[in-house]
Coordinates of C-alpha atoms in Angstrom, one line a residue:
Chain A
M1 CA 18.7 6.7 23.9
N2 CA 19.1 3.6 21.7
I3 CA 16.1 3.9 19.4
L4 CA 16.2 0.3 18.3
D5 CA 16.2 -1.2 21.8
F6 CA 13.1 1.0 22.5
V7 CA 11.5 0.0 19.2
Y8 CA 12.2 -3.8 19.7
A9 CA 10.6 -3.6 23.2
R10 CA 7.5 -1.9 21.8
A11 CA 7.2 -4.3 18.9
K12 CA 7.5 -7.3 21.2
A13 CA 4.8 -6.0 23.5
D14 CA 2.3 -5.9 20.6
P15 CA 3.5 -8.0 17.6
Q16 CA 1.8 -7.1 14.4
R17 CA 1.1 -9.2 11.3
V18 CA 3.5 -8.0 8.6
A19 CA 3.2 -9.1 4.9
F20 CA 6.3 -10.0 2.9
P21 CA 5.6 -10.1 -0.8
E22 CA 9.3 -10.6 -1.7
A23 CA 9.7 -13.5 0.8
S24 CA 11.7 -15.7 -1.6
N25 CA 14.6 -13.2 -1.5
E26 CA 17.1 -14.7 0.9
K27 CA 17.9 -11.5 2.7
M28 CA 14.2 -10.6 3.1
M29 CA 13.4 -14.2 4.3
R30 CA 16.2 -14.1 6.8
A31 CA 15.2 -10.7 8.1
A32 CA 11.5 -11.8 8.4
H33 CA 12.6 -15.0 10.2
E34 CA 14.8 -13.0 12.7
A35 CA 12.0 -10.5 13.4
G36 CA 9.5 -13.4 13.8
S37 CA 11.8 -15.5 16.0
Q38 CA 12.5 -12.6 18.3
G39 CA 8.8 -12.0 18.6
Y40 CA 8.8 -8.5 17.1
I41 CA 6.2 -9.4 14.5
V42 CA 4.1 -12.2 13.0
P43 CA 5.7 -12.6 9.6
V44 CA 3.2 -13.5 6.8
L45 CA 4.9 -14.7 3.6
V46 CA 2.9 -14.0 0.5
G47 CA 3.5 -16.2 -2.6
D48 CA 3.8 -19.9 -3.3
P49 CA 3.8 -21.7 0.1
A50 CA 5.4 -24.9 -1.1
A51 CA 8.3 -23.1 -2.8
L52 CA 8.7 -20.8 0.2
K53 CA 8.8 -23.7 2.6
E54 CA 11.4 -25.4 0.5
L55 CA 13.6 -22.3 0.4
C56 CA 13.2 -22.0 4.1
A57 CA 14.5 -25.6 4.6
Q58 CA 17.4 -25.0 2.2
R59 CA 18.4 -22.0 4.1
G60 CA 18.3 -23.8 7.5
L61 CA 15.4 -21.6 8.8
D62 CA 12.5 -22.8 11.0
G63 CA 9.5 -22.6 8.7
D64 CA 7.1 -22.7 11.6
V65 CA 8.0 -19.1 12.4
F66 CA 6.1 -18.0 9.3
T67 CA 2.4 -17.8 8.3
Y68 CA 2.0 -18.6 4.6
V69 CA -0.5 -17.0 2.2
D70 CA -1.0 -18.7 -1.1
I71 CA -1.7 -16.1 -3.9
Q72 CA -3.2 -19.0 -6.0
D73 CA -5.9 -19.6 -3.3
A74 CA -8.9 -18.4 -5.4
A75 CA -11.4 -18.3 -2.5
Y76 CA -9.1 -16.1 -0.3
R77 CA -8.2 -13.9 -3.3
D78 CA -11.9 -13.3 -4.1
S79 CA -12.7 -12.5 -0.5
I80 CA -9.9 -9.9 -0.5
I81 CA -11.2 -8.4 -3.7
A82 CA -14.8 -8.3 -2.5
R83 CA -13.8 -6.6 0.7
Y84 CA -11.5 -4.1 -1.1
V85 CA -14.1 -2.9 -3.6
A86 CA -16.5 -2.3 -0.7
L87 CA -14.0 0.1 1.0
P88 CA -14.9 3.8 0.7
G89 CA -12.7 5.4 -1.9
A90 CA -11.5 2.2 -3.5
L91 CA -9.7 3.2 -6.7
L92 CA -9.6 -0.1 -8.5
S93 CA -12.5 -2.1 -9.7
A94 CA -12.8 -5.8 -8.9
K95 CA -11.6 -6.6 -12.4
S96 CA -8.6 -4.3 -12.2
L97 CA -7.5 -5.6 -8.8
G98 CA -8.1 -9.2 -9.9
R99 CA -5.7 -8.7 -12.8
R100 CA -3.0 -7.4 -10.4
M101 CA -3.4 -10.1 -7.7
P102 CA -0.8 -12.5 -9.3
N103 CA 1.7 -9.9 -8.3
P104 CA 2.6 -10.6 -4.6
L105 CA 3.2 -6.9 -4.0
Y106 CA -0.4 -6.0 -4.9
F107 CA -1.8 -9.1 -3.2
A108 CA 0.0 -8.1 0.1
M109 CA -1.1 -4.5 -0.1
A110 CA -4.7 -5.6 -0.8
M111 CA -4.5 -7.8 2.3
E112 CA -3.3 -4.7 4.2
A113 CA -6.1 -2.5 2.7
V114 CA -8.8 -4.9 4.0
G115 CA -7.1 -5.3 7.4
D116 CA -5.7 -8.9 7.2
V117 CA -2.2 -7.6 7.9
A118 CA -1.1 -4.4 9.7
C119 CA 1.6 -3.4 7.2
T120 CA 3.5 -4.5 4.0
F121 CA 7.3 -4.7 3.9
A122 CA 8.9 -4.6 0.5
G123 CA 11.7 -2.9 -1.5
I124 CA 14.5 -5.5 -1.7
E125 CA 13.6 -6.4 -5.3
T126 CA 11.1 -3.6 -6.1
T127 CA 11.9 0.0 -6.7
T128 CA 10.8 2.7 -4.3
E129 CA 8.6 4.1 -7.1
E130 CA 6.8 0.8 -7.6
V131 CA 6.2 0.4 -3.8
I132 CA 4.9 3.9 -3.5
L133 CA 2.6 3.5 -6.6
A134 CA 1.2 0.3 -5.3
G135 CA 0.7 1.9 -1.8
Q136 CA -1.0 5.0 -3.3
T137 CA -3.3 2.8 -5.4
L138 CA -4.4 0.3 -2.7
I139 CA -3.8 1.9 0.7
G140 CA -4.3 5.5 -0.4
L141 CA -3.2 8.8 1.2
A142 CA -4.0 9.7 4.8
D143 CA -6.4 12.5 5.6
N144 CA -5.0 16.0 5.1
I145 CA -2.1 14.6 3.1
S146 CA -1.3 15.4 -0.6
T147 CA 2.0 13.6 -1.1
I148 CA 4.0 10.6 0.0
S149 CA 7.2 11.6 1.7
S150 CA 9.8 10.2 4.1
L151 CA 11.2 10.8 7.6
G152 CA 14.6 9.8 8.9
I153 CA 15.8 9.9 12.5
F154 CA 19.5 10.7 13.0
N155 CA 21.7 10.1 15.9
I156 CA 24.3 12.9 15.7
P157 CA 27.3 12.5 18.0
G158 CA 28.0 15.8 19.8
F159 CA 24.6 17.2 19.1
A160 CA 22.8 18.4 22.2
G161 CA 19.3 19.1 21.1
S162 CA 15.9 18.8 22.8
E163 CA 16.0 15.0 22.4
G164 CA 19.7 14.6 23.1
T165 CA 21.7 13.5 20.1
L166 CA 18.5 12.6 18.1
L167 CA 16.9 14.8 15.4
A168 CA 14.3 13.8 12.7
F169 CA 14.6 15.0 9.1
G170 CA 11.9 15.2 6.5
D171 CA 11.8 14.7 3.6
S172 CA 15.3 13.7 2.4
A173 CA 14.3 10.9 0.0
V174 CA 10.9 11.1 -1.9
C175 CA 9.2 14.4 -2.8
T176 CA 11.6 16.2 -5.1
N177 CA 10.3 19.8 -5.2
P178 CA 7.3 20.1 -2.9
D179 CA 4.8 22.9 -3.4
A180 CA 3.4 24.7 -0.3
E181 CA 0.6 22.1 0.1
Q182 CA 3.0 19.2 -0.2
L183 CA 5.5 20.8 2.2
A184 CA 2.6 21.2 4.7
S185 CA 1.8 17.5 4.2
I186 CA 5.4 16.5 4.8
A187 CA 5.4 18.4 8.1
I188 CA 2.0 16.9 9.3
A189 CA 3.0 13.4 8.3
A190 CA 6.4 13.8 10.0
C191 CA 4.7 14.8 13.3
D192 CA 2.4 11.8 13.2
T193 CA 5.3 9.4 12.2
L194 CA 7.5 10.5 15.1
Q195 CA 4.7 10.5 17.7
G196 CA 3.6 7.0 16.5
L197 CA 7.1 5.5 16.6
L198 CA 8.7 7.1 19.7
G199 CA 5.8 8.7 21.6
W200 CA 7.6 12.1 21.4
E201 CA 5.6 15.3 21.5
P202 CA 6.5 16.6 18.0
R203 CA 8.0 20.1 17.6
C204 CA 8.4 20.6 13.9
A205 CA 10.3 23.5 12.2
L206 CA 9.9 24.4 8.6
L207 CA 13.4 25.4 7.5
S208 CA 14.5 28.2 5.2
Y209 CA 17.4 30.5 4.7
S210 CA 15.3 33.1 6.6
T211 CA 14.1 33.4 10.2
C212 CA 10.8 35.2 10.8
G213 CA 11.1 37.5 7.8
S214 CA 14.9 38.1 7.9
G215 CA 14.9 37.3 4.3
N216 CA 12.1 37.5 1.7
G217 CA 11.2 36.2 -1.8
P218 CA 9.5 33.2 -3.4
L219 CA 11.5 30.6 -1.5
V220 CA 10.4 32.1 1.8
D221 CA 6.9 32.6 0.6
K222 CA 6.5 28.9 -0.1
V223 CA 7.6 28.0 3.4
L224 CA 5.2 30.5 4.9
E225 CA 2.3 29.3 2.8
A226 CA 3.1 25.7 3.9
L227 CA 3.1 26.8 7.5
K228 CA -0.3 28.4 7.1
I229 CA -1.7 25.3 5.5
A230 CA -0.2 23.0 8.1
N231 CA -1.5 25.1 11.0
E232 CA -5.0 25.3 9.5
R233 CA -5.2 21.6 8.8
R234 CA -3.7 20.4 12.1
P235 CA -3.9 23.1 14.8
D236 CA -3.2 20.4 17.4
L237 CA 0.4 20.0 16.1
A238 CA 3.4 22.3 17.1
I239 CA 4.5 23.3 13.6
D240 CA 6.3 26.6 13.2
G241 CA 8.6 28.6 10.9
E242 CA 10.1 29.9 8.8
F243 CA 13.3 29.3 10.7
Q244 CA 17.0 28.8 9.8
L245 CA 18.4 25.6 11.1
D246 CA 20.2 27.2 14.0
A247 CA 17.1 29.1 15.1
A248 CA 15.2 25.9 15.0
I249 CA 17.4 23.7 17.1
N250 CA 19.6 26.1 19.2
P251 CA 17.8 27.9 22.1
A252 CA 20.4 30.7 22.3
V253 CA 20.1 31.5 18.6
A254 CA 16.3 31.2 18.8
A255 CA 16.2 33.7 21.7
K256 CA 18.0 36.2 19.5
K257 CA 16.2 35.6 16.2
V258 CA 12.7 34.6 17.1
R259 CA 11.1 37.5 18.9
R260 CA 7.7 36.0 19.5
E261 CA 6.2 33.0 21.3
S262 CA 7.0 29.7 19.7
R263 CA 6.7 26.1 21.0
V264 CA 9.2 25.0 18.4
A265 CA 12.0 27.6 18.0
G266 CA 15.2 26.5 19.6
R267 CA 13.8 23.1 20.6
A268 CA 12.6 21.5 17.4
N269 CA 12.9 17.7 17.3
I270 CA 11.8 17.5 13.6
V271 CA 13.2 19.7 10.8
I272 CA 11.5 19.9 7.4
W273 CA 13.7 20.7 4.4
P274 CA 12.2 23.1 1.8
D275 CA 13.1 20.6 -1.0
L276 CA 15.0 17.5 -1.8
N277 CA 18.3 19.3 -2.8
V278 CA 18.5 20.6 0.7
G279 CA 17.3 17.4 2.3
N280 CA 19.9 15.2 0.5
I281 CA 22.7 17.6 1.2
G282 CA 21.7 18.0 4.8
V283 CA 21.8 14.2 5.3
K284 CA 25.2 14.0 3.7
L285 CA 26.5 16.8 5.9
V286 CA 25.6 15.1 9.2
Q287 CA 26.8 11.8 7.9
Q288 CA 30.1 13.0 6.6
F289 CA 31.0 15.6 9.1
A290 CA 29.4 14.3 12.3
R291 CA 29.4 10.6 11.6
A292 CA 25.6 10.4 12.2
D293 CA 23.7 7.1 12.2
A294 CA 20.4 7.1 10.3
Y295 CA 17.2 5.2 11.1
G296 CA 14.9 5.0 8.1
P297 CA 14.0 6.7 5.8
M298 CA 10.4 5.7 6.7
L299 CA 7.7 6.2 4.1
Q300 CA 4.9 8.3 5.4
G301 CA 1.6 9.8 4.2
F302 CA -0.3 6.6 3.5
K303 CA -3.5 5.7 5.3
K304 CA -1.6 2.7 6.7
I305 CA 2.0 1.7 7.0
V306 CA 3.9 0.8 3.8
C307 CA 7.6 0.2 4.1
D308 CA 10.3 0.3 1.4
C309 CA 13.7 -0.9 2.4
S310 CA 17.0 -0.2 0.6
R311 CA 17.9 -2.8 -1.9
G312 CA 21.5 -2.8 -0.5
A313 CA 20.4 -3.1 3.1
P314 CA 22.0 -5.9 5.3
V315 CA 19.8 -8.3 7.2
S316 CA 20.4 -6.5 10.5
E317 CA 19.2 -3.2 9.1
I318 CA 16.1 -4.8 7.5
V319 CA 15.2 -6.3 10.9
G320 CA 15.3 -2.9 12.5
N321 CA 13.2 -1.4 9.7
I322 CA 10.7 -4.2 10.0
A323 CA 10.3 -3.5 13.8
I324 CA 10.0 0.2 13.2
S325 CA 7.2 -0.4 10.6
A326 CA 5.4 -2.8 13.0
V327 CA 5.5 -0.3 15.8
R328 CA 4.1 2.4 13.6
A329 CA 1.4 0.1 12.4
G330 CA 0.5 -0.9 15.9
H331 CA 0.2 2.7 16.9
L332 CA -2.1 3.4 14.0
E333 CA -4.3 0.4 14.8
A334 CA -4.5 1.4 18.5
A335 CA -5.4 5.0 17.5
A336 CA -8.1 3.8 15.1
K337 CA -9.6 1.7 17.9
G338 CA -9.6 4.8 20.1
Chain B
M1 CA -11.9 -3.4 -32.2
D2 CA -10.0 -1.1 -34.6
K3 CA -7.7 1.7 -33.5
K4 CA -10.3 4.4 -34.0
A5 CA -12.8 2.7 -31.8
I6 CA -10.2 2.2 -29.1
E7 CA -9.3 5.8 -29.3
A8 CA -12.9 6.9 -28.9
K9 CA -13.3 4.6 -25.8
V10 CA -10.1 5.9 -24.3
L11 CA -11.1 9.5 -24.8
Q12 CA -14.5 8.7 -23.1
C13 CA -12.6 7.2 -20.2
F14 CA -10.4 10.3 -19.8
A15 CA -13.5 12.6 -20.0
M16 CA -15.3 10.6 -17.3
T17 CA -12.3 10.4 -15.0
Y18 CA -11.1 13.9 -15.3
K19 CA -14.6 15.4 -15.7
K20 CA -14.0 17.0 -19.0
D21 CA -16.0 17.4 -22.2
V22 CA -14.9 14.7 -24.5
A23 CA -15.0 17.1 -27.4
A24 CA -12.2 19.1 -25.7
L25 CA -9.9 16.1 -25.6
S26 CA -7.6 14.7 -28.3
R27 CA -4.7 12.4 -28.7
D28 CA -2.4 15.4 -28.2
T29 CA -3.9 16.4 -24.8
R30 CA -1.2 16.5 -22.2
I31 CA -2.3 14.6 -19.1
V32 CA -0.4 16.5 -16.3
E33 CA -0.4 19.9 -17.9
E34 CA -3.9 20.1 -19.3
L35 CA -5.9 17.6 -17.1
S36 CA -4.4 17.0 -13.6
S37 CA -1.2 16.2 -11.9
K38 CA -3.0 14.0 -9.3
S39 CA -1.6 10.5 -9.6
L40 CA -4.7 9.0 -7.9
L41 CA -6.7 10.2 -10.9
M42 CA -4.4 8.3 -13.2
V43 CA -5.0 5.2 -11.1
A44 CA -8.8 5.7 -11.4
L45 CA -8.3 6.2 -15.2
V46 CA -6.4 3.0 -15.6
S47 CA -9.1 1.1 -13.7
T48 CA -11.8 2.6 -16.0
V49 CA -9.8 1.8 -19.2
E50 CA -9.2 -1.7 -18.0
N51 CA -12.9 -2.3 -17.3
E52 CA -14.1 -0.8 -20.6
L53 CA -11.5 -2.4 -22.8
D54 CA -10.7 -5.6 -20.9
V55 CA -6.9 -5.1 -20.8
L56 CA -4.2 -4.8 -18.2
I57 CA -2.2 -1.5 -18.1
P58 CA 0.7 -1.7 -15.6
L59 CA 0.5 1.3 -13.3
P60 CA 4.3 2.1 -13.6
E61 CA 3.8 2.3 -17.4
A62 CA 0.7 4.5 -17.0
S63 CA 2.4 6.9 -14.7
K64 CA 5.0 7.6 -17.4
M65 CA 2.4 8.6 -20.0
K66 CA 2.5 12.2 -21.2
T67 CA -0.5 12.4 -23.6
I68 CA -3.8 10.7 -24.2
G69 CA -2.3 9.3 -27.4
D70 CA 0.3 7.4 -25.3
M71 CA -2.6 5.6 -23.5
V72 CA -4.3 4.9 -26.8
D73 CA -1.1 3.4 -28.2
E74 CA -0.5 1.3 -25.1
V75 CA -4.0 -0.1 -25.1
C76 CA -3.7 -0.9 -28.9
A77 CA -0.4 -2.7 -28.3
R78 CA -1.9 -4.8 -25.5
I79 CA -5.1 -5.7 -27.3
E80 CA -3.2 -6.8 -30.5

């Protein structure tokens, strides 16, 4: 399965308004233009419209592809602030948000918080920490979630899992040393991310060096506590563990090691690392030894979609990530409408 | 406003946000270890401090602060 072809088709069927607070950046502008021209999204450039239009012309791009939002437009700014502070759980006061509105990142996220755009796409000139902090402040955490984390989807040549060569990993990028509650949050968010993006039924394995009590100690206890929390909070999701990697993804190994009913063992399509050391090493292993391709990492755990792209990403990769974000945002909006 | 008055206001903001008795707080109180590690509470604190003292505290700076004294010093530097 080519994930991006699937994602592009879904994005095109329901193009979402995506805010770009770093639109003056050439790579970002070209990616937004490509995504808009292809019909994947409606790109909304946030900043100084006159300057953005001039840059657009200098770069030979069709400026009509974009919608422009002027962060100096006092009437619109005040309307966003008024609607933001009326939201339940708004963390910033009108004064505090007003002070931050000259920053396009905060302006864009405030637009998203009040529903004027479906998601915000940044990260080409802003650090991941800044994007996450702005997102936590203005968008907030989703229900049942205590940490922001990430999910990556890997296409691993030669792997024959329950979704063919594809397997999702969480979290390999954000939450350094999750406690049990945070690990449960990562698993729950990963299930929702995967379901929203690809429509798969998530089967999520919490990984450990132990399978069903074959080992013991504090590292295993943390995973078991996370499993308990995840199952209590979201009994609708298939989250199981503690499993070693082979017991999670290989049916023959699971048949030997998991001597109980499990919807996940041997056929997991999401694996959750116990911490970021394992997550980072796991990603490097599949990339170095199996030449795996990665999609993401996608930020997850916010109430709405916030996307951080790699500062070194080429335009083609950014276009893919924009479409991925838009599809996730479209799924969330559709779910919210019931 | 002098530094003592700023410190008193900041201590009040911490007490209100983290639901603590202001008498139990001081410049040396460690934010994460003694109050809460929840980053959303820090955002709420920054908003309260900004409203009370009419100053902008960048959130990335606030998230690096270790003690209440760090916040007091930051506010003083920005008001001067």
